[in-house]
CSV table of C-alpha atoms in Angstrom, one decimal:
chain,number,residue,atom,x,y,z
G,1,ASP,CA,143.0,135.2,94.6
G,2,GLY,CA,144.1,134.1,91.3
G,3,GLY,CA,144.7,130.4,90.0
G,4,ILE,CA,142.6,127.6,88.2
G,5,THR,CA,139.3,125.3,89.8
G,6,GLN,CA,137.5,122.4,88.7
G,7,SER,CA,134.3,121.3,89.5
G,8,PRO,CA,133.1,119.0,90.4
G,9,LYS,CA,136.1,117.6,93.1
G,10,TYR,CA,133.8,113.9,93.1
G,11,LEU,CA,132.0,112.8,90.0
G,12,PHE,CA,129.8,109.6,89.5
G,13,ARG,CA,129.0,108.7,85.6
G,14,LYS,CA,126.5,105.9,84.7
G,15,GLU,CA,127.5,104.3,81.4
G,16,GLY,CA,126.4,105.7,78.9
G,17,GLN,CA,126.1,109.2,80.3
G,18,ASN,CA,127.7,112.1,78.9
G,19,VAL,CA,129.5,114.6,81.7
G,20,THR,CA,130.7,117.6,81.5
G,21,LEU,CA,133.5,118.3,83.7
G,22,SER,CA,134.9,122.6,85.0
G,23,CYS,CA,137.9,124.2,84.0
G,24,GLU,CA,138.3,128.0,84.6
G,25,GLN,CA,141.2,130.5,85.3
G,26,ASN,CA,141.5,133.8,86.3
G,27,LEU,CA,145.3,134.0,85.9
G,28,ASN,CA,144.6,135.8,82.1
G,29,HIS,CA,146.1,133.0,81.1
G,30,ASP,CA,145.7,131.9,76.9
G,31,ALA,CA,146.7,128.0,76.5
G,32,MET,CA,144.8,125.3,78.9
G,33,TYR,CA,144.6,121.8,78.6
G,34,TRP,CA,143.1,118.6,79.4
G,35,TYR,CA,145.1,115.7,80.9
G,36,ARG,CA,144.3,112.7,82.4
G,37,GLN,CA,145.4,110.7,85.3
G,38,ASP,CA,145.5,107.1,86.0
G,39,PRO,CA,146.6,105.6,89.2
G,40,GLY,CA,150.6,105.0,89.3
G,41,GLN,CA,150.8,106.8,86.2
G,42,GLY,CA,151.9,110.5,84.8
G,43,LEU,CA,149.7,112.7,83.5
G,44,ARG,CA,148.9,112.2,79.3
G,45,LEU,CA,147.1,115.0,77.4
G,46,ILE,CA,143.6,114.4,76.4
G,47,TYR,CA,143.3,118.4,74.2
G,48,TYR,CA,144.6,121.8,74.2
G,49,SER,CA,143.9,125.0,73.6
G,50,GLN,CA,145.9,128.2,72.5
G,51,ILE,CA,143.9,131.0,72.4
G,52,VAL,CA,139.8,131.3,72.1
G,53,ASN,CA,137.7,129.3,69.6
G,54,ASP,CA,140.9,126.7,69.1
G,55,PHE,CA,142.0,123.7,70.3
G,56,GLN,CA,143.7,120.6,69.5
G,57,LYS,CA,144.1,117.5,70.2
G,58,GLY,CA,146.5,115.7,72.2
G,59,ASP,CA,147.7,111.8,72.4
G,60,ILE,CA,144.3,110.2,73.3
G,61,ALA,CA,141.7,112.9,72.6
G,62,GLU,CA,139.6,109.5,71.3
G,63,GLY,CA,136.0,110.0,73.4
G,64,TYR,CA,136.4,113.5,74.6
G,65,SER,CA,135.2,117.3,73.4
G,66,VAL,CA,136.0,120.4,74.7
G,67,SER,CA,134.6,123.9,74.0
G,68,ARG,CA,136.4,127.0,74.5
G,69,GLU,CA,134.1,130.0,74.1
G,70,LYS,CA,136.2,131.7,76.5
G,71,LYS,CA,139.6,132.6,77.2
G,72,GLU,CA,138.9,131.5,81.6
G,73,SER,CA,137.0,128.1,80.6
G,74,PHE,CA,138.0,124.8,78.9
G,75,PRO,CA,135.4,122.8,79.6
G,76,LEU,CA,135.4,118.8,79.1
G,77,THR,CA,132.7,116.4,78.3
G,78,VAL,CA,133.4,112.5,79.0
G,79,THR,CA,131.0,111.1,76.1
G,80,SER,CA,130.2,107.7,76.1
G,81,ALA,CA,132.0,106.9,73.5
G,82,GLN,CA,135.0,106.5,76.1
G,83,LYS,CA,134.7,102.8,77.1
G,84,ASN,CA,137.6,103.6,80.1
G,85,PRO,CA,136.6,107.0,81.9
G,86,THR,CA,137.7,106.2,85.3
G,87,ALA,CA,140.5,108.4,86.3
G,88,PHE,CA,142.1,111.7,87.8
G,89,TYR,CA,141.4,114.9,85.2
G,90,LEU,CA,143.9,117.6,85.1
G,91,CYS,CA,144.3,121.3,84.3
G,92,ALA,CA,146.3,123.1,83.5
G,93,SER,CA,146.8,126.9,81.6
G,94,THR,CA,149.6,128.5,81.0
G,95,LEU,CA,151.2,131.5,79.3
G,96,ALA,CA,151.5,132.2,75.5
G,97,GLY,CA,154.8,131.3,74.0
G,98,GLY,CA,155.2,127.9,74.9
G,99,PRO,CA,156.3,125.3,77.0
G,100,ASN,CA,156.3,127.9,80.0
G,101,GLU,CA,155.5,126.7,83.1
G,102,GLN,CA,151.6,124.7,83.6
G,103,PHE,CA,149.2,126.2,86.3
G,104,PHE,CA,147.3,123.2,88.1
G,105,GLY,CA,144.1,122.8,89.1
G,106,PRO,CA,142.7,120.5,91.8
G,107,GLY,CA,141.7,117.3,90.0
G,108,THR,CA,138.2,116.0,89.6
G,109,ARG,CA,137.9,112.0,89.8
G,110,LEU,CA,135.8,110.5,87.7
G,111,THR,CA,134.0,106.9,88.7
G,112,VAL,CA,132.1,105.4,86.5
G,113,LEU,CA,129.0,103.1,88.4
X,1,SER,CA,153.5,111.1,73.5
X,2,GLN,CA,155.2,110.7,77.1
X,3,GLN,CA,158.8,111.2,76.6
X,4,GLY,CA,160.5,111.5,80.2
X,5,GLU,CA,161.2,108.6,81.9
X,6,GLU,CA,161.7,108.6,85.6
X,7,ASP,CA,164.2,106.4,88.0
X,8,PRO,CA,163.4,105.3,90.6
X,9,GLN,CA,159.8,104.7,90.8
X,10,ALA,CA,159.8,104.6,94.6
X,11,LEU,CA,162.1,106.3,96.3
X,12,SER,CA,161.9,105.8,100.5
X,13,ILE,CA,163.8,107.6,102.6
X,14,GLN,CA,164.9,109.2,106.4
X,15,GLU,CA,163.7,112.0,107.6
X,16,GLY,CA,166.6,114.0,107.0
X,17,GLU,CA,168.3,112.5,104.0
X,18,ASN,CA,168.6,113.5,100.7
X,19,ALA,CA,166.9,112.3,97.3
X,20,THR,CA,167.8,112.1,94.1
X,21,MET,CA,165.8,111.2,91.2
X,22,ASN,CA,166.3,111.3,87.8
X,23,CYS,CA,164.9,112.1,84.2
X,24,SER,CA,165.9,110.8,81.0
X,25,TYR,CA,164.4,112.0,77.1
X,26,LYS,CA,164.7,110.9,74.4
X,27,THR,CA,164.3,114.2,72.3
X,28,SER,CA,166.1,117.2,71.6
X,29,ILE,CA,164.1,120.2,74.4
X,30,ASN,CA,163.9,123.8,75.1
X,31,ASN,CA,163.4,123.0,78.2
X,32,LEU,CA,162.9,120.5,81.8
X,33,GLN,CA,160.5,121.0,84.3
X,34,TRP,CA,159.5,119.8,87.6
X,35,TYR,CA,156.6,118.9,89.3
X,36,ARG,CA,155.2,118.1,92.5
X,37,GLN,CA,151.6,116.3,93.5
X,38,ASN,CA,150.7,115.1,96.6
X,39,SER,CA,148.0,112.3,96.8
X,40,GLY,CA,144.4,113.2,95.4
X,41,ARG,CA,145.6,117.1,94.6
X,42,GLY,CA,146.9,119.1,91.4
X,43,LEU,CA,150.9,119.4,90.5
X,44,VAL,CA,152.7,121.7,92.1
X,45,HIS,CA,155.4,123.7,89.4
X,46,LEU,CA,159.1,123.5,91.0
X,47,ILE,CA,161.9,124.1,88.4
X,48,LEU,CA,162.4,124.6,85.3
X,49,ILE,CA,165.8,124.6,84.1
X,50,ARG,CA,166.5,125.4,80.2
X,51,SER,CA,169.0,123.6,78.0
X,52,ASN,CA,171.8,125.9,77.8
X,53,GLU,CA,171.7,126.3,81.2
X,54,ARG,CA,173.6,123.1,83.4
X,55,GLU,CA,172.5,123.7,87.3
X,56,LYS,CA,169.7,125.6,89.1
X,57,HIS,CA,168.8,125.5,92.7
X,58,SER,CA,165.5,127.0,94.4
X,59,GLY,CA,165.2,126.6,98.5
X,60,ARG,CA,165.9,122.6,99.2
X,61,LEU,CA,166.3,121.6,95.2
X,62,ARG,CA,168.8,121.2,93.0
X,63,VAL,CA,168.1,119.9,89.6
X,64,THR,CA,170.7,119.2,87.0
X,65,LEU,CA,171.0,118.9,83.6
X,66,ASP,CA,173.3,116.8,80.7
X,67,THR,CA,171.7,117.6,77.5
X,68,SER,CA,174.6,115.0,75.8
X,69,LYS,CA,173.2,112.0,77.7
X,70,LYS,CA,169.5,113.9,77.8
X,71,SER,CA,168.8,113.5,81.4
X,72,SER,CA,168.1,115.3,84.0
X,73,SER,CA,168.4,114.7,87.6
X,74,LEU,CA,166.4,116.2,90.9
X,75,LEU,CA,168.1,116.5,94.3
X,76,ILE,CA,166.1,117.5,97.6
X,77,THR,CA,168.9,118.4,100.8
X,78,ALA,CA,168.0,117.4,104.1
X,79,SER,CA,164.6,115.6,103.3
X,80,ARG,CA,160.8,116.6,105.7
X,81,ALA,CA,158.1,115.0,105.8
X,82,ALA,CA,156.0,117.4,104.1
X,83,ASP,CA,158.2,116.3,100.8
X,84,THR,CA,156.2,113.2,100.5
X,85,ALA,CA,154.9,113.2,97.8
X,86,SER,CA,155.0,112.3,93.7
X,87,TYR,CA,157.7,113.7,91.3
X,88,PHE,CA,157.3,114.2,87.7
X,89,CYS,CA,159.8,115.1,84.8
X,90,ALA,CA,158.4,117.1,81.9
X,91,CYS,CA,159.8,117.9,78.8
X,92,GLY,CA,159.1,121.2,76.6
X,93,ARG,CA,160.0,121.2,72.7
X,94,SER,CA,160.8,124.8,71.1
X,95,ASN,CA,157.6,125.8,69.5
X,96,ASP,CA,155.3,123.7,70.8
X,97,TYR,CA,153.2,124.3,73.9
X,98,LYS,CA,152.8,120.8,75.0
X,99,LEU,CA,155.0,119.6,77.7
X,100,SER,CA,156.1,115.4,78.1
X,101,PHE,CA,155.5,114.6,81.5
X,102,GLY,CA,156.9,111.1,83.0
X,103,ALA,CA,155.7,108.1,85.1
X,104,GLY,CA,156.8,110.0,88.3
X,105,THR,CA,158.8,109.3,91.2
X,106,THR,CA,157.5,108.6,94.5
X,107,VAL,CA,159.2,110.0,97.4
X,108,THR,CA,158.0,108.0,101.0
X,109,VAL,CA,159.7,110.1,103.8
X,110,ARG,CA,159.6,108.5,107.2
X,111,ALA,CA,159.5,110.5,110.3
């Protein structure tokens, strides 16, 4: 089955800790994205990557970091510099030559304790 | 930055009725896409309409696009309880990999 997976489904973080959210896709997509969703709101773009070893900041990159060492993987680290990290995080991927249909993972809900 | 804005924010209808929601945007687009999100889940792509298209159908979904008014509408006909979800429009610009999502319309279909 082709698809995009995220893990874990739920994540709890203590204040001051860094945590890493996983995103993997086997769709052979070139571009990958990380979004943040707060209750009752739309999606805000954190980071995106069009090709391996390259990524760009989105609208709300502060306090987050990413890497794109493999085409299939695009992990997101929520650092202690992110002051309000409690949110639902969604990863997506798409074919090159955008703006194309995006395929989304099931999401990770991050809660700061 | 969020370009698409949906209206209404919430909609409650009886099963079998039609549901209509609108999306307005500010700058030129290459295409406009509609997505559905069930509670606590990821988004699912529903339909994509290009800037040179005026209307598109997919099953019980009908999407229109009016580039002169910078607006789009999504119509769900003969709604079912399973249509209960949030619906988002997303604007795609030429030569850009990014989409700009609106805040969504929450649709509740009552049995």
